[in-house]
Coordinates of C-alpha atoms in Angstrom, one line a residue:
S1 CA -137.5 -24.7 -43.3
I2 CA -134.3 -25.7 -41.3
S3 CA -132.2 -23.8 -44.7
Q4 CA -134.3 -20.9 -45.1
H5 CA -134.3 -20.2 -41.5
L6 CA -130.2 -20.8 -41.9
D7 CA -130.3 -17.9 -44.3
R8 CA -132.0 -15.0 -43.3
A9 CA -129.4 -15.5 -39.8
K10 CA -127.2 -15.1 -42.1
M11 CA -128.6 -12.3 -43.8
A12 CA -129.1 -11.0 -40.6
R13 CA -124.8 -11.3 -39.5
V14 CA -124.1 -9.8 -42.4
L15 CA -126.6 -6.8 -42.0
A16 CA -124.8 -6.4 -39.3
L17 CA -121.8 -6.0 -40.2
V18 CA -122.5 -3.4 -43.1
C19 CA -124.5 -1.1 -40.4
L20 CA -121.5 -1.2 -37.7
A21 CA -119.0 -0.8 -40.7
A22 CA -121.7 1.8 -41.6
L23 CA -121.1 3.2 -38.1
A24 CA -117.4 3.4 -37.4
A25 CA -117.1 5.5 -40.6
V26 CA -119.2 8.1 -39.6
P27 CA -116.7 11.8 -37.8
V28 CA -117.2 11.4 -34.3
A29 CA -118.9 14.7 -33.9
E30 CA -116.7 17.2 -31.7
G31 CA -118.3 17.8 -28.2
K32 CA -120.3 21.6 -26.8
F33 CA -116.9 21.7 -24.4
Y34 CA -117.2 25.3 -25.9
E35 CA -119.7 27.7 -28.1
K36 CA -119.5 29.9 -29.8
D37 CA -120.1 32.0 -27.9
S38 CA -117.3 31.4 -25.5
L39 CA -113.6 32.9 -26.0
V40 CA -112.0 29.7 -27.0
E41 CA -110.8 28.7 -30.2
V42 CA -111.9 25.4 -31.4
L43 CA -108.7 23.7 -33.5
N44 CA -109.7 20.9 -35.7
P45 CA -107.3 19.4 -38.2
M46 CA -108.6 22.5 -40.9
N47 CA -107.5 24.6 -39.0
F48 CA -104.9 23.5 -36.5
N49 CA -102.1 24.1 -39.0
T50 CA -103.4 27.5 -39.3
H51 CA -103.0 29.0 -35.9
I52 CA -100.5 26.9 -35.0
K53 CA -97.8 28.3 -37.7
K54 CA -99.6 31.3 -39.0
A55 CA -97.2 33.8 -39.2
D56 CA -98.3 36.8 -37.6
S57 CA -98.7 34.9 -34.7
M58 CA -95.4 33.8 -34.1
N59 CA -94.7 35.8 -31.8
Q60 CA -98.1 34.6 -30.1
V61 CA -97.9 32.5 -26.9
K62 CA -100.4 29.0 -27.6
L63 CA -102.1 27.4 -24.6
I64 CA -104.2 24.3 -26.1
E65 CA -106.1 21.7 -24.0
F66 CA -106.4 17.8 -25.3
Y67 CA -109.8 17.0 -23.5
S68 CA -112.1 14.4 -24.1
N69 CA -116.0 14.7 -23.8
S70 CA -115.9 11.2 -21.1
C71 CA -113.4 13.3 -19.3
A72 CA -115.2 14.1 -15.8
T73 CA -112.6 16.8 -14.4
C74 CA -112.0 17.8 -18.7
K75 CA -116.4 19.4 -17.7
S76 CA -115.5 20.2 -14.6
F77 CA -112.5 22.6 -15.9
V78 CA -115.1 23.8 -18.4
K79 CA -115.6 26.7 -17.0
D80 CA -112.1 28.0 -15.1
Y81 CA -110.7 27.6 -19.1
N82 CA -113.1 29.9 -20.6
E83 CA -112.2 32.4 -17.9
L84 CA -108.7 31.8 -18.6
A85 CA -109.5 32.5 -22.1
K86 CA -111.5 36.1 -21.3
Q87 CA -108.1 37.1 -18.8
L88 CA -106.4 36.6 -21.7
K89 CA -107.6 37.9 -24.4
G90 CA -105.9 38.8 -26.8
I91 CA -102.4 39.0 -25.0
V92 CA -102.1 34.8 -25.4
K93 CA -104.3 33.0 -28.1
V94 CA -106.6 29.9 -26.2
A95 CA -107.6 27.0 -27.6
A96 CA -108.8 23.3 -27.6
V97 CA -108.7 20.0 -28.9
D98 CA -111.9 17.3 -28.5
C99 CA -109.3 13.9 -29.1
D100 CA -112.9 12.4 -29.3
A101 CA -113.0 13.5 -32.5
N102 CA -109.7 14.5 -33.7
K103 CA -107.2 12.0 -32.8
K104 CA -104.5 12.4 -34.5
I105 CA -104.1 16.0 -33.8
C106 CA -103.6 14.3 -29.7
D107 CA -101.7 11.8 -31.3
D108 CA -99.2 13.5 -33.1
Y109 CA -98.8 15.9 -29.8
S110 CA -97.7 12.8 -27.6
V111 CA -101.3 13.1 -25.0
T112 CA -101.8 10.5 -23.1
S113 CA -104.3 11.8 -20.9
H114 CA -107.2 14.5 -19.9
P115 CA -107.7 17.2 -19.7
T116 CA -104.1 17.6 -21.0
L117 CA -102.0 21.2 -20.9
K118 CA -99.2 22.8 -23.2
V119 CA -97.8 26.1 -24.4
I120 CA -96.0 25.8 -28.0
P121 CA -94.5 29.4 -26.9
P122 CA -93.0 32.8 -29.1
G123 CA -91.5 31.0 -32.5
G124 CA -94.7 28.2 -32.7
F125 CA -91.7 25.2 -32.2
G126 CA -91.9 23.1 -29.2
T127 CA -94.5 22.8 -26.0
Q128 CA -94.3 23.0 -23.0
D129 CA -97.0 20.5 -20.6
Y130 CA -98.2 22.3 -17.7
T131 CA -98.3 19.5 -15.0
G132 CA -100.1 21.9 -12.4
E133 CA -103.3 22.0 -10.5
R134 CA -106.2 22.4 -13.7
N135 CA -108.4 26.3 -11.7
T136 CA -107.2 29.7 -13.1
K137 CA -105.2 30.9 -11.1
A138 CA -102.8 28.9 -11.4
V139 CA -103.1 28.2 -14.6
Y140 CA -102.5 31.7 -16.4
S141 CA -99.7 32.0 -13.2
W142 CA -97.9 29.1 -15.8
T143 CA -98.6 30.3 -19.2
V144 CA -98.4 34.2 -18.6
R145 CA -94.3 33.4 -18.2
F146 CA -93.5 32.6 -21.4
I147 CA -94.8 35.9 -23.2
T148 CA -92.5 38.3 -24.8
H149 CA -92.6 41.2 -25.9
F150 CA -91.7 45.2 -27.7
V151 CA -91.5 47.7 -25.4
E152 CA -89.1 50.1 -25.1
K153 CA -88.9 51.7 -21.6
V154 CA -89.1 55.4 -22.0
N155 CA -86.7 58.5 -20.4
A156 CA -85.9 62.0 -20.9
D157 CA -82.1 60.1 -21.8
N158 CA -84.4 58.9 -24.1
L159 CA -87.6 59.5 -25.6
D160 CA -85.9 62.3 -28.3
G161 CA -84.5 58.9 -29.8
F162 CA -87.7 56.8 -29.6
L163 CA -89.5 59.3 -31.1
N164 CA -86.4 59.8 -35.1
A165 CA -86.3 56.2 -34.6
Q166 CA -88.4 56.3 -38.6
A167 CA -90.2 60.0 -37.3
G168 CA -92.5 59.6 -39.9
K169 CA -94.7 56.9 -37.5
Y170 CA -96.8 56.9 -34.5
K171 CA -95.2 55.6 -31.7
A172 CA -97.6 54.5 -28.5
L173 CA -96.7 55.9 -25.0
L174 CA -98.3 54.0 -22.2
F175 CA -97.7 56.6 -18.8
T176 CA -98.9 54.2 -16.2
D177 CA -97.0 53.8 -12.1
K178 CA -97.8 49.9 -12.1
P179 CA -93.8 48.8 -11.1
K180 CA -94.6 45.4 -14.0
T181 CA -95.6 46.2 -17.5
P182 CA -99.7 45.6 -17.5
L183 CA -99.8 42.4 -20.1
I184 CA -102.4 44.1 -21.8
W185 CA -100.1 46.3 -23.0
K186 CA -96.9 43.3 -23.3
G187 CA -100.4 42.1 -26.1
L188 CA -100.3 44.7 -27.9
S189 CA -96.9 45.7 -28.8
V190 CA -97.2 41.5 -30.3
D191 CA -100.1 42.3 -31.8
L192 CA -98.6 45.3 -34.0
H193 CA -95.4 44.0 -34.4
G194 CA -92.8 45.9 -36.6
K195 CA -95.9 47.8 -38.0
M196 CA -95.7 50.6 -34.3
T197 CA -93.7 51.1 -31.4
L198 CA -95.4 51.3 -27.5
G199 CA -93.4 52.5 -25.6
E200 CA -93.6 52.6 -21.7
V201 CA -92.7 56.0 -19.0
K202 CA -92.8 55.3 -15.8
S203 CA -94.4 57.6 -13.2
S204 CA -91.8 58.9 -11.2
E205 CA -90.1 60.0 -15.1
K206 CA -91.6 63.5 -14.2
G207 CA -89.3 65.3 -17.2
V208 CA -91.0 62.8 -20.1
C209 CA -95.0 63.1 -18.3
S210 CA -94.4 67.2 -17.4
R211 CA -93.7 67.6 -21.5
Y212 CA -97.0 65.1 -22.3
K213 CA -98.9 67.5 -19.4
V214 CA -99.4 64.1 -17.9
T215 CA -100.6 64.3 -14.3
K216 CA -103.3 60.4 -14.4
F217 CA -102.1 56.9 -14.0
P218 CA -102.8 55.2 -16.4
T219 CA -102.5 57.8 -20.0
I220 CA -102.1 56.6 -22.9
L221 CA -100.7 58.5 -25.9
V222 CA -100.1 57.8 -29.8
V223 CA -97.1 60.3 -30.4
K224 CA -94.7 61.0 -33.4
P225 CA -92.3 64.2 -34.0
G226 CA -93.5 67.3 -34.9
Q227 CA -97.1 67.7 -33.6
K228 CA -98.9 69.6 -32.8
K229 CA -101.2 68.1 -29.9
P230 CA -100.4 64.0 -29.2
I231 CA -103.2 61.6 -29.6
K232 CA -104.7 60.3 -26.1
Y233 CA -107.1 57.7 -25.4
E234 CA -110.2 58.4 -24.2
A235 CA -112.5 54.8 -24.2
K236 CA -112.4 51.6 -21.4
V237 CA -108.5 49.9 -21.5
E238 CA -109.9 46.9 -23.5
Y239 CA -107.9 45.0 -25.0
G240 CA -110.0 44.5 -28.1
E241 CA -110.9 49.2 -28.2
L242 CA -107.4 50.1 -27.1
F243 CA -106.3 48.1 -30.5
E244 CA -108.5 49.5 -33.0
F245 CA -107.3 53.0 -32.0
L246 CA -103.6 51.9 -31.9
N247 CA -104.4 50.0 -35.5
R248 CA -105.2 53.4 -37.1
Y249 CA -102.0 55.0 -36.1
Q250 CA -100.0 51.7 -37.0
E251 CA -97.3 52.0 -39.9
T252 CA -99.6 51.8 -43.6
F253 CA -101.6 54.4 -41.4
A254 CA -99.0 57.0 -41.0
M255 CA -97.7 56.2 -45.2
E256 CA -99.8 56.4 -47.2
K257 CA -101.2 59.6 -44.8
P258 CA -98.1 61.8 -44.3
A259 CA -100.5 64.6 -43.4
Q260 CA -102.9 63.3 -41.5
D261 CA -102.6 64.9 -38.3
E262 CA -104.6 64.8 -34.5
E263 CA -106.1 68.2 -35.5
D264 CA -107.0 66.0 -38.4
A265 CA -108.1 63.1 -36.6
A266 CA -110.2 65.6 -33.7
K267 CA -112.7 65.9 -37.5
R268 CA -112.9 62.0 -37.7
P269 CA -113.6 61.3 -34.9
W270 CA -114.4 58.0 -36.1
L271 CA -111.0 56.5 -36.7
S272 CA -110.6 55.9 -33.6
E273 CA -113.5 53.7 -32.3
S274 CA -114.0 50.6 -32.0
F275 CA -117.5 50.3 -33.0
P276 CA -118.0 53.0 -35.7
E277 CA -121.2 55.8 -36.9
L278 CA -122.0 55.1 -40.9
H279 CA -122.8 57.4 -42.0
A280 CA -122.5 59.6 -45.5
L281 CA -119.1 60.9 -43.6
S282 CA -117.4 57.8 -42.7
A283 CA -118.9 55.5 -44.7
P284 CA -116.1 56.1 -47.0
D285 CA -113.3 55.8 -44.7
V286 CA -114.7 52.1 -42.2
C287 CA -116.5 50.7 -44.9
Y288 CA -116.4 51.3 -48.4
G289 CA -113.8 50.8 -50.6
A290 CA -110.7 48.9 -47.4
D291 CA -110.0 45.2 -48.5
S292 CA -112.5 43.8 -45.5
V293 CA -115.5 42.3 -45.2
C294 CA -118.3 45.3 -44.1
V295 CA -119.8 44.3 -41.1
I296 CA -122.7 46.0 -40.4
A297 CA -125.4 45.8 -37.5
V298 CA -128.7 48.1 -38.3
T299 CA -130.1 48.4 -34.6
K300 CA -132.0 52.1 -33.3
A301 CA -129.4 54.0 -31.2
G302 CA -129.2 54.0 -27.3
P303 CA -130.8 56.9 -25.3
D304 CA -127.3 58.7 -24.8
G305 CA -127.6 57.8 -29.7
K306 CA -125.0 55.7 -29.3
A307 CA -124.8 52.0 -30.5
P308 CA -127.0 49.7 -27.9
S309 CA -124.0 49.3 -25.9
D310 CA -125.3 45.2 -25.3
L311 CA -123.9 45.7 -29.0
A312 CA -121.2 47.2 -28.2
N313 CA -120.0 44.7 -25.5
T314 CA -121.5 41.3 -28.1
I315 CA -119.1 43.1 -30.6
M316 CA -116.0 43.7 -29.5
S317 CA -116.4 40.1 -28.1
I318 CA -116.8 39.3 -31.9
K319 CA -113.9 41.0 -32.8
T320 CA -111.1 39.8 -30.3
K321 CA -112.3 36.5 -31.6
Y322 CA -112.6 37.0 -35.4
A323 CA -109.6 39.0 -36.1
N324 CA -107.1 36.3 -37.8
S325 CA -109.9 34.2 -39.3
G326 CA -108.1 34.3 -42.1
S327 CA -108.9 34.7 -45.5
A328 CA -111.6 36.8 -44.3
K329 CA -111.6 40.2 -42.5
F330 CA -113.8 42.2 -41.3
S331 CA -114.5 45.8 -40.0
F332 CA -117.6 46.4 -38.2
N333 CA -119.8 48.9 -37.5
W334 CA -123.4 50.2 -36.8
V335 CA -126.2 51.6 -38.3
D336 CA -129.3 54.3 -36.6
A337 CA -132.4 52.4 -38.2
D338 CA -134.4 56.0 -37.8
K339 CA -131.6 58.1 -39.3
E340 CA -131.0 56.8 -42.3
K341 CA -134.7 55.0 -43.0
S342 CA -133.7 54.7 -46.7
F343 CA -129.8 53.0 -46.5
V344 CA -131.5 51.0 -44.7
E345 CA -134.8 50.2 -46.7
G346 CA -133.2 49.9 -49.6
L347 CA -130.7 46.5 -48.4
G348 CA -134.4 45.1 -47.8
V349 CA -132.9 45.1 -43.9
A350 CA -135.3 46.2 -40.8
S351 CA -134.5 46.7 -37.2
P352 CA -132.5 44.3 -35.6
G353 CA -129.9 43.2 -38.7
L354 CA -127.1 42.4 -39.5
I355 CA -126.0 42.7 -44.0
A356 CA -121.7 42.1 -45.1
L357 CA -121.7 44.9 -47.5
R358 CA -118.1 43.8 -50.4
T359 CA -117.4 47.2 -52.3
G360 CA -114.4 47.3 -54.3
K361 CA -115.1 46.3 -58.5
R362 CA -117.9 44.8 -57.5
T363 CA -120.3 45.9 -54.8
R364 CA -122.3 43.4 -53.0
F365 CA -123.9 42.4 -50.5
G366 CA -125.4 39.4 -48.1
R367 CA -128.0 39.6 -45.2
S368 CA -128.8 37.8 -41.6
E369 CA -131.7 35.2 -41.9
L370 CA -131.7 34.9 -38.6
D371 CA -135.0 35.8 -36.2
N372 CA -131.8 37.1 -33.8
P373 CA -129.2 37.8 -35.7
L374 CA -128.1 40.7 -33.3
S375 CA -127.1 38.4 -30.8
Q376 CA -123.9 37.1 -30.0
E377 CA -124.0 32.9 -32.0
A378 CA -126.1 34.8 -34.8
I379 CA -123.1 36.8 -35.8
G380 CA -121.2 34.2 -35.4
N381 CA -123.0 31.6 -37.9
F382 CA -122.7 34.7 -39.6
L383 CA -119.8 35.3 -40.2
D384 CA -118.7 31.9 -39.9
R385 CA -120.7 31.2 -43.8
V386 CA -118.2 34.8 -45.0
I387 CA -115.2 32.8 -44.3
G388 CA -117.1 29.6 -45.5
G389 CA -118.5 31.3 -49.1
D390 CA -121.4 30.1 -48.2
I391 CA -122.6 34.0 -48.1
Q392 CA -125.8 34.6 -50.8
Y393 CA -124.9 38.0 -52.0
K394 CA -126.9 40.8 -53.7
P395 CA -125.1 43.0 -56.6
L396 CA -126.0 46.3 -55.8
K397 CA -124.5 47.9 -59.5
D398 CA -125.2 51.7 -58.5
G399 CA -123.3 51.1 -55.3
P400 CA -124.4 51.6 -52.3
P401 CA -127.6 53.0 -50.9
A402 CA -127.2 57.1 -49.8
L403 CA -126.5 57.7 -46.5
N404 CA -127.0 60.5 -44.2
P405 CA -124.7 62.8 -42.9
P406 CA -125.0 63.3 -40.0
P407 CA -126.0 66.9 -37.6
P408 CA -123.5 69.4 -37.4

């Protein structure tokens, strides 16, 4: 009948409205412009304020891109922005906001076009808008202008004063033949501000160079008064590795163990390694008893007896990205699956494998269940789950399985 036909038409309109309302209630999925292997930090309402206002990052420059998935210019800029994040790794916090998924954040920052680039200078207040060309070189040159630093110029006249200020604490000296302070040294001085003082010695300061027997540049030394021999940094000049090295000798370390000098450090080389091997001697220093989650990569050693270089490089990228992860602090180590069979089997893992170990009042561990657990994406997923409390830990009532001592 006509009435039944009208009723069915009315019902169809009601159902259509209900469906539209349901679709409107579904949040817009964030775009995949910057995947987990990118050094660009993706911001959302959950982490935005923490990223901007975190106390230990207030001296850092933050660069933020506000983009839209439908914006062709945004898509073409992704490669440049990823490269920018690599070049500014550890020096500037490079982040992005998907305005399709996070409209309120973009409205709060008066974003009306895409992509919009803004810098939040040190202090965390106010913004500066970028109006130049959107390419890596141009944005890089503009961004670094906002960097402040705490590097002290050291020469023959003020060297003793530099060393004797807070005399019980280690300092770091960069000997350089460059006219300007390297950005990496500026960035480290910001990250270690209040923990370790960084100085810069020009190659023209012959007296200071002679005192420390420096003839090659750059040379990086960890020094303090009364020291028999300075501790020399021997690894690649890369932000993550340098930070890990200096962090071993920063304020807390020096205060807690004032008698530990360069001779002791030579006996315990894992203290200055960015990705140390776990064994019976190193574990108490780099994993057990720490206030961090001990992340252990289970793998087989390379031909040189060290961790495979591709894994070491992946870990360095991961460490930089998760250095300020909020509630969770991580230490990263690797264990040789061939040397430490009892340890590996005791935790029920095989090579390749990934473990999160927590020690302290209750020792417990969690495993990655992914097929390729040591890929950058898999490690990132695993750490995100640790931070989010989504790891199923198993107790170790008798502590971690025994490890073997290293060969003499």
